[in-house]
CSV table of N, CA and C in Angstrom, one decimal:
chain,number,residue,atom,x,y,z
A,1,MET,N,-33.4,36.5,34.0
A,1,MET,CA,-31.9,36.1,33.8
A,1,MET,C,-31.7,34.5,33.5
A,2,ALA,N,-32.7,33.2,33.8
A,2,ALA,CA,-32.7,32.0,33.4
A,2,ALA,C,-32.5,32.0,31.6
A,3,MET,N,-33.5,33.0,31.0
A,3,MET,CA,-33.4,32.9,30.1
A,3,MET,C,-31.7,32.7,28.9
A,4,LEU,N,-31.1,34.8,29.9
A,4,LEU,CA,-30.5,35.0,29.5
A,4,LEU,C,-29.4,33.7,29.5
A,5,LEU,N,-29.1,33.0,30.6
A,5,LEU,CA,-27.7,32.3,30.4
A,5,LEU,C,-27.8,31.2,29.7
A,6,SER,N,-29.3,31.1,29.4
A,6,SER,CA,-29.2,29.6,28.3
A,6,SER,C,-28.6,30.0,26.7
A,7,LEU,N,-29.3,31.3,26.3
A,7,LEU,CA,-29.3,31.9,25.4
A,7,LEU,C,-27.5,31.5,25.6
A,8,LEU,N,-26.8,32.0,25.8
A,8,LEU,CA,-25.3,32.3,26.2
A,8,LEU,C,-24.7,31.6,25.9
A,9,ALA,N,-25.6,30.4,26.3
A,9,ALA,CA,-24.2,28.2,26.8
A,9,ALA,C,-24.3,28.5,25.1
A,10,PHE,N,-25.5,28.7,24.9
A,10,PHE,CA,-25.9,28.0,23.2
A,10,PHE,C,-24.7,28.1,22.7
A,11,LEU,N,-25.1,30.2,22.4
A,11,LEU,CA,-24.0,31.1,21.5
A,11,LEU,C,-22.1,30.1,21.7
A,12,GLY,N,-22.1,30.1,23.0
A,12,GLY,CA,-20.5,29.6,23.4
A,12,GLY,C,-20.4,27.9,22.5
A,13,SER,N,-21.6,27.1,23.0
A,13,SER,CA,-21.6,25.8,22.6
A,13,SER,C,-20.9,25.6,20.6
A,14,ALA,N,-22.3,27.3,20.2
A,14,ALA,CA,-22.1,26.9,18.7
A,14,ALA,C,-20.9,27.4,18.1
A,15,VAL,N,-20.4,28.5,19.2
A,15,VAL,CA,-18.6,29.2,18.4
A,15,VAL,C,-17.9,27.7,18.5
A,16,GLU,N,-17.8,26.7,19.7
A,16,GLU,CA,-17.0,25.5,20.0
A,16,GLU,C,-17.1,24.7,18.8
A,17,GLU,N,-18.3,24.4,18.6
A,17,GLU,CA,-18.9,23.4,17.1
A,17,GLU,C,-18.1,24.3,15.9
A,18,GLY,N,-17.7,25.1,15.7
A,18,GLY,CA,-17.4,26.2,14.9
A,18,GLY,C,-16.6,25.8,13.4
A,19,LEU,N,-16.4,26.2,13.1
A,19,LEU,CA,-15.1,26.3,11.9
A,19,LEU,C,-14.8,27.2,12.7
A,20,PRO,N,-13.4,27.9,12.7
A,20,PRO,CA,-12.7,29.2,13.3
A,20,PRO,C,-12.3,29.7,12.0
A,21,PRO,N,-12.2,31.0,12.0
A,21,PRO,CA,-12.4,32.0,10.5
A,21,PRO,C,-11.5,32.3,10.2
A,22,GLU,N,-10.6,31.7,10.5
A,22,GLU,CA,-9.3,31.6,9.2
A,22,GLU,C,-9.2,30.3,8.5
A,23,GLU,N,-9.9,29.6,9.4
A,23,GLU,CA,-10.7,28.1,8.3
A,23,GLU,C,-11.3,28.3,7.2
A,24,LYS,N,-12.1,28.5,8.2
A,24,LYS,CA,-13.5,29.1,6.3
A,24,LYS,C,-12.3,29.1,5.7
A,25,LYS,N,-11.8,31.0,5.7
A,25,LYS,CA,-11.5,31.9,4.7
A,25,LYS,C,-10.2,30.8,3.7
A,26,LYS,N,-9.9,29.8,3.9
A,26,LYS,CA,-8.9,29.5,3.7
A,26,LYS,C,-10.1,28.3,2.4
A,27,ILE,N,-10.7,28.2,2.9
A,27,ILE,CA,-11.5,27.0,2.9
A,27,ILE,C,-12.6,28.1,1.4
A,28,GLU,N,-12.8,28.8,1.5
A,28,GLU,CA,-13.8,29.8,0.3
A,28,GLU,C,-12.6,30.2,-0.3
A,29,ALA,N,-11.9,30.4,0.5
A,29,ALA,CA,-10.2,30.8,-0.6
A,29,ALA,C,-9.7,29.3,-2.0
A,30,LEU,N,-9.8,28.2,-1.3
A,30,LEU,CA,-9.5,27.0,-1.8
A,30,LEU,C,-10.8,26.8,-2.7
A,31,ILE,N,-12.5,26.5,-2.8
A,31,ILE,CA,-13.7,26.7,-3.8
A,31,ILE,C,-13.6,28.2,-5.0
A,32,GLU,N,-13.2,29.3,-4.4
A,32,GLU,CA,-12.8,30.0,-5.4
A,32,GLU,C,-12.1,29.8,-6.4
A,33,VAL,N,-11.4,29.2,-6.1
A,33,VAL,CA,-9.8,29.0,-7.6
A,33,VAL,C,-10.5,27.7,-7.9
A,34,VAL,N,-11.0,26.5,-7.7
A,34,VAL,CA,-11.7,25.4,-8.4
A,34,VAL,C,-12.7,26.3,-9.0
A,35,GLU,N,-13.6,27.3,-9.4
A,35,GLU,CA,-14.3,28.1,-9.4
A,35,GLU,C,-13.8,29.2,-10.7
A,36,LYS,N,-13.4,29.6,-11.0
A,36,LYS,CA,-12.0,30.4,-11.6
A,36,LYS,C,-11.3,29.6,-12.4
A,37,LEU,N,-11.2,28.4,-12.3
A,37,LEU,CA,-10.2,27.8,-13.6
A,37,LEU,C,-10.2,28.1,-15.3
A,38,PRO,N,-9.4,28.0,-16.0
A,38,PRO,CA,-10.0,28.7,-17.5
A,38,PRO,C,-10.0,27.1,-18.1
A,39,GLY,N,-11.5,26.9,-18.4
A,39,GLY,CA,-11.2,25.4,-18.7
A,39,GLY,C,-10.9,23.8,-18.4
A,40,ALA,N,-11.0,24.3,-17.9
A,40,ALA,CA,-11.1,23.2,-16.2
A,40,ALA,C,-11.9,22.6,-16.3
A,41,LYS,N,-11.9,20.8,-15.5
A,41,LYS,CA,-13.5,20.6,-15.2
A,41,LYS,C,-12.5,19.9,-14.3
A,42,MET,N,-13.2,19.4,-13.3
A,42,MET,CA,-13.3,18.5,-12.0
A,42,MET,C,-14.7,16.9,-12.7
A,43,LEU,N,-13.4,15.7,-12.6
A,43,LEU,CA,-14.3,15.0,-12.6
A,43,LEU,C,-14.1,13.7,-11.2
A,44,ARG,N,-15.1,13.2,-11.3
A,44,ARG,CA,-16.2,12.9,-10.2
A,44,ARG,C,-16.7,11.6,-10.9
A,45,ASN,N,-16.7,11.0,-10.3
A,45,ASN,CA,-17.1,9.6,-9.6
A,45,ASN,C,-17.8,9.1,-12.1
A,46,GLY,N,-16.9,9.4,-12.1
A,46,GLY,CA,-17.3,8.7,-14.6
A,46,GLY,C,-17.4,10.3,-14.8
A,47,ALA,N,-17.5,11.6,-14.2
A,47,ALA,CA,-18.9,12.8,-15.4
A,47,ALA,C,-18.1,14.0,-14.6
A,48,GLU,N,-17.6,14.2,-15.9
A,48,GLU,CA,-16.8,15.4,-15.8
A,48,GLU,C,-17.6,17.1,-15.6
A,49,TYR,N,-16.9,17.7,-14.2
A,49,TYR,CA,-18.4,19.0,-14.2
A,49,TYR,C,-17.3,20.3,-14.7
A,50,ASP,N,-17.9,21.4,-15.0
A,50,ASP,CA,-17.3,22.8,-15.1
A,50,ASP,C,-16.8,23.3,-14.0
A,51,ALA,N,-16.1,23.9,-14.0
A,51,ALA,CA,-15.9,24.5,-13.4
A,51,ALA,C,-17.1,25.4,-11.8
A,52,LYS,N,-17.5,26.5,-12.9
A,52,LYS,CA,-19.2,26.9,-11.9
A,52,LYS,C,-19.4,25.8,-10.9
A,53,THR,N,-19.8,24.4,-11.4
A,53,THR,CA,-20.4,22.8,-11.1
A,53,THR,C,-19.4,23.0,-10.2
A,54,ALA,N,-18.5,22.6,-10.2
A,54,ALA,CA,-17.0,22.1,-9.2
A,54,ALA,C,-18.0,22.9,-7.8
A,55,GLY,N,-17.7,24.3,-8.2
A,55,GLY,CA,-17.6,25.5,-7.6
A,55,GLY,C,-18.8,24.8,-6.7
A,56,ARG,N,-20.1,24.8,-7.0
A,56,ARG,CA,-20.8,24.7,-6.4
A,56,ARG,C,-21.2,23.4,-5.8
A,57,PHE,N,-20.7,22.4,-6.9
A,57,PHE,CA,-20.8,21.2,-5.6
A,57,PHE,C,-20.2,21.0,-4.4
A,58,LEU,N,-19.0,21.6,-4.2
A,58,LEU,CA,-17.8,21.6,-3.2
A,58,LEU,C,-18.7,22.8,-2.4
A,59,ARG,N,-19.1,24.0,-2.5
A,59,ARG,CA,-19.7,24.0,-1.3
A,59,ARG,C,-21.1,23.5,-0.9
A,60,GLY,N,-21.8,22.4,-1.8
A,60,GLY,CA,-23.2,21.9,-1.3
A,60,GLY,C,-22.2,21.1,-0.3
A,61,LYS,N,-21.4,20.1,-0.7
A,61,LYS,CA,-20.8,19.4,0.0
A,61,LYS,C,-20.1,19.5,1.8
A,62,TRP,N,-19.8,21.2,1.6
A,62,TRP,CA,-19.8,21.2,2.8
A,62,TRP,C,-20.3,21.9,3.7
A,63,ASP,N,-21.3,22.6,2.6
A,63,ASP,CA,-22.9,22.9,3.6
A,63,ASP,C,-23.3,21.4,4.9
A,64,SER,N,-23.2,20.0,4.4
A,64,SER,CA,-23.5,18.9,4.2
A,64,SER,C,-22.9,18.2,5.5
A,65,SER,N,-21.3,18.6,5.1
A,65,SER,CA,-20.1,18.1,6.6
A,65,SER,C,-20.0,19.1,7.5
A,66,LYS,N,-20.8,19.7,7.3
A,66,LYS,CA,-20.2,21.3,8.3
A,66,LYS,C,-20.2,20.4,9.9
A,67,LYS,N,-20.8,19.1,10.2
A,67,LYS,CA,-20.8,19.3,11.8
A,67,LYS,C,-18.3,18.3,11.7
A,68,GLN,N,-18.8,17.9,10.5
A,68,GLN,CA,-17.3,17.0,10.5
A,68,GLN,C,-16.4,17.6,10.2
A,69,ILE,N,-16.5,19.0,9.8
A,69,ILE,CA,-15.0,19.5,9.3
A,69,ILE,C,-15.1,20.7,10.3
A,70,LYS,N,-13.5,20.9,11.2
A,70,LYS,CA,-12.9,21.9,11.2
A,70,LYS,C,-12.1,22.2,10.9
A,71,SER,N,-12.0,22.3,10.3
A,71,SER,CA,-10.9,22.5,9.6
A,71,SER,C,-10.5,23.2,8.1
A,72,VAL,N,-9.4,23.2,7.7
A,72,VAL,CA,-9.3,22.9,6.2
A,72,VAL,C,-8.4,20.9,5.9
A,73,GLN,N,-8.4,20.9,6.3
A,73,GLN,CA,-7.3,19.3,6.6
A,73,GLN,C,-8.8,18.8,6.4
A,74,ASP,N,-9.5,18.9,7.6
A,74,ASP,CA,-10.6,18.2,7.3
A,74,ASP,C,-12.0,18.4,5.7
A,75,PHE,N,-11.4,19.6,5.7
A,75,PHE,CA,-12.4,20.3,4.0
A,75,PHE,C,-11.6,18.9,3.4
A,76,LEU,N,-11.0,18.8,3.1
A,76,LEU,CA,-10.2,18.0,1.9
A,76,LEU,C,-10.2,16.8,1.9
A,77,ASP,N,-10.6,16.2,3.6
A,77,ASP,CA,-10.5,14.6,3.8
A,77,ASP,C,-11.3,14.8,3.4
A,78,LYS,N,-12.5,15.0,4.1
A,78,LYS,CA,-13.6,14.4,3.9
A,78,LYS,C,-15.0,15.1,3.0
A,79,ALA,N,-14.7,16.5,2.2
A,79,ALA,CA,-15.1,16.6,1.3
A,79,ALA,C,-14.2,16.7,0.0
A,80,ALA,N,-13.9,17.7,-0.1
A,80,ALA,CA,-12.6,17.6,-1.2
A,80,ALA,C,-12.6,17.2,-2.2
A,81,THR,N,-12.0,15.9,-2.1
A,81,THR,CA,-11.0,14.7,-3.4
A,81,THR,C,-11.5,13.8,-2.7
A,82,VAL,N,-12.9,13.4,-2.6
A,82,VAL,CA,-13.2,12.1,-2.6
A,82,VAL,C,-14.6,11.4,-2.5
A,83,SER,N,-15.0,10.7,-3.0
A,83,SER,CA,-16.7,11.1,-3.5
A,83,SER,C,-16.6,9.9,-2.2
A,84,SER,N,-17.7,9.9,-1.3
A,84,SER,CA,-18.0,9.6,0.0
A,84,SER,C,-18.9,8.4,-0.7
A,85,THR,N,-19.0,8.4,-2.0
A,85,THR,CA,-19.9,6.9,-2.7
A,85,THR,C,-19.8,6.2,-3.2
A,86,SER,N,-19.2,6.7,-4.1
A,86,SER,CA,-17.8,5.8,-4.4
A,86,SER,C,-16.1,5.3,-4.1
A,87,GLY,N,-16.1,5.8,-3.2
A,87,GLY,CA,-15.1,5.8,-2.9
A,87,GLY,C,-13.6,6.8,-3.4
A,88,LYS,N,-13.9,6.8,-4.7
A,88,LYS,CA,-13.2,7.4,-5.8
A,88,LYS,C,-13.2,8.7,-5.8
A,89,PRO,N,-11.3,9.2,-5.8
A,89,PRO,CA,-10.3,9.9,-5.9
A,89,PRO,C,-11.0,10.7,-7.2
A,90,TYR,N,-11.4,12.9,-6.4
A,90,TYR,CA,-11.7,13.6,-7.2
A,90,TYR,C,-10.7,13.3,-8.1
A,91,GLU,N,-10.6,15.1,-9.4
A,91,GLU,CA,-9.7,14.8,-10.5
A,91,GLU,C,-9.8,16.6,-10.7
A,92,ILE,N,-9.1,16.6,-11.1
A,92,ILE,CA,-8.7,18.1,-12.2
A,92,ILE,C,-8.6,17.7,-13.3
A,93,LEU,N,-9.2,18.3,-14.0
A,93,LEU,CA,-9.1,18.4,-16.5
A,93,LEU,C,-8.1,20.0,-15.9
A,94,PHE,N,-7.0,20.4,-16.4
A,94,PHE,CA,-6.8,21.2,-17.4
A,94,PHE,C,-7.5,21.1,-18.2
A,95,GLY,N,-7.2,22.7,-19.1
A,95,GLY,CA,-7.9,23.3,-20.6
A,95,GLY,C,-6.4,23.1,-21.3
A,96,ASN,N,-5.1,22.8,-20.6
A,96,ASN,CA,-4.1,22.0,-21.2
A,96,ASN,C,-4.2,20.6,-21.0
A,97,GLY,N,-5.3,19.7,-21.0
A,97,GLY,CA,-5.5,18.7,-20.9
A,97,GLY,C,-4.3,17.6,-19.5
A,98,LYS,N,-3.5,18.3,-19.0
A,98,LYS,CA,-3.3,17.6,-17.4
A,98,LYS,C,-4.3,17.7,-16.3
A,99,LYS,N,-3.5,15.9,-15.9
A,99,LYS,CA,-5.1,15.2,-15.0
A,99,LYS,C,-4.0,14.7,-13.6
A,100,VAL,N,-4.6,15.9,-12.7
A,100,VAL,CA,-4.3,16.0,-11.6
A,100,VAL,C,-4.8,15.4,-10.3
A,101,THR,N,-4.8,14.8,-9.3
A,101,THR,CA,-5.6,14.4,-8.2
A,101,THR,C,-6.5,15.7,-7.6
A,102,ALA,N,-7.5,16.4,-7.1
A,102,ALA,CA,-8.1,17.1,-7.1
A,102,ALA,C,-7.6,17.3,-5.2
A,103,LYS,N,-7.6,16.5,-4.4
A,103,LYS,CA,-5.9,16.7,-3.3
A,103,LYS,C,-4.9,16.5,-4.0
A,104,GLU,N,-4.3,16.1,-5.1
A,104,GLU,CA,-2.5,16.8,-4.8
A,104,GLU,C,-3.1,18.6,-5.8
A,105,PHE,N,-4.2,19.6,-6.1
A,105,PHE,CA,-4.0,20.1,-6.5
A,105,PHE,C,-4.9,21.2,-5.4
A,106,PHE,N,-5.3,20.6,-4.7
A,106,PHE,CA,-6.1,21.4,-3.3
A,106,PHE,C,-4.1,21.9,-2.4
A,107,LEU,N,-3.7,20.5,-2.5
A,107,LEU,CA,-2.8,20.7,-1.2
A,107,LEU,C,-1.7,21.9,-2.5
A,108,GLU,N,-1.4,22.3,-3.5
A,108,GLU,CA,-0.5,23.1,-4.1
A,108,GLU,C,-1.3,24.6,-3.4
A,109,GLU,N,-2.7,24.6,-4.0
A,109,GLU,CA,-3.0,26.1,-3.5
A,109,GLU,C,-3.1,25.7,-2.5
A,110,LEU,N,-3.0,25.4,-1.3
A,110,LEU,CA,-2.8,26.0,0.4
A,110,LEU,C,-1.8,26.2,0.8
A,111,GLU,N,-0.4,25.8,0.3
A,111,GLU,CA,0.7,26.5,0.5
A,111,GLU,C,0.9,27.7,-0.5
A,112,ARG,N,0.4,27.8,-1.7
A,112,ARG,CA,0.2,28.8,-2.0
A,112,ARG,C,-0.1,30.0,-1.2
A,113,LEU,N,-1.7,30.1,-0.2
A,113,LEU,CA,-2.2,30.4,-0.1
A,113,LEU,C,-1.4,31.4,1.1
A,114,LYS,N,-1.3,29.9,2.1
A,114,LYS,CA,0.4,30.3,3.1
A,114,LYS,C,1.4,30.9,2.3
A,115,LYS,N,1.6,30.9,1.6
A,115,LYS,CA,3.0,31.8,1.4
A,115,LYS,C,2.3,33.4,1.3
A,116,LYS,N,1.4,33.5,0.8
A,116,LYS,CA,0.1,34.7,0.5
A,116,LYS,C,0.5,35.3,2.0
A,117,GLU,N,0.7,34.5,2.6
A,117,GLU,CA,-0.3,35.5,4.6
A,117,GLU,C,0.7,35.5,5.3
């Protein structure tokens, strides 16, 4: 019985610390949008990365920051828009040559997602 109570307490705390499913879904959707950008690049610390590589990077950064990320806004603030190494903002370079900050891009995409709900 004590073991069952301990297990339930552990599972309860894991759920509290976890990301709400609706927030996780939004983060996944934002990363998928980046991965599917035709001809786009993510500019990070002076280097260019294709869309698929950018998606893998964002997933890795999200995974390494999971304890700090409790919402899509946390993901944007702590993982997806600024280098934790240099402090420089990430940018998205579209196939047509237009460049925007990753923050601007993700906020616009988040608004589109909200309109679809």
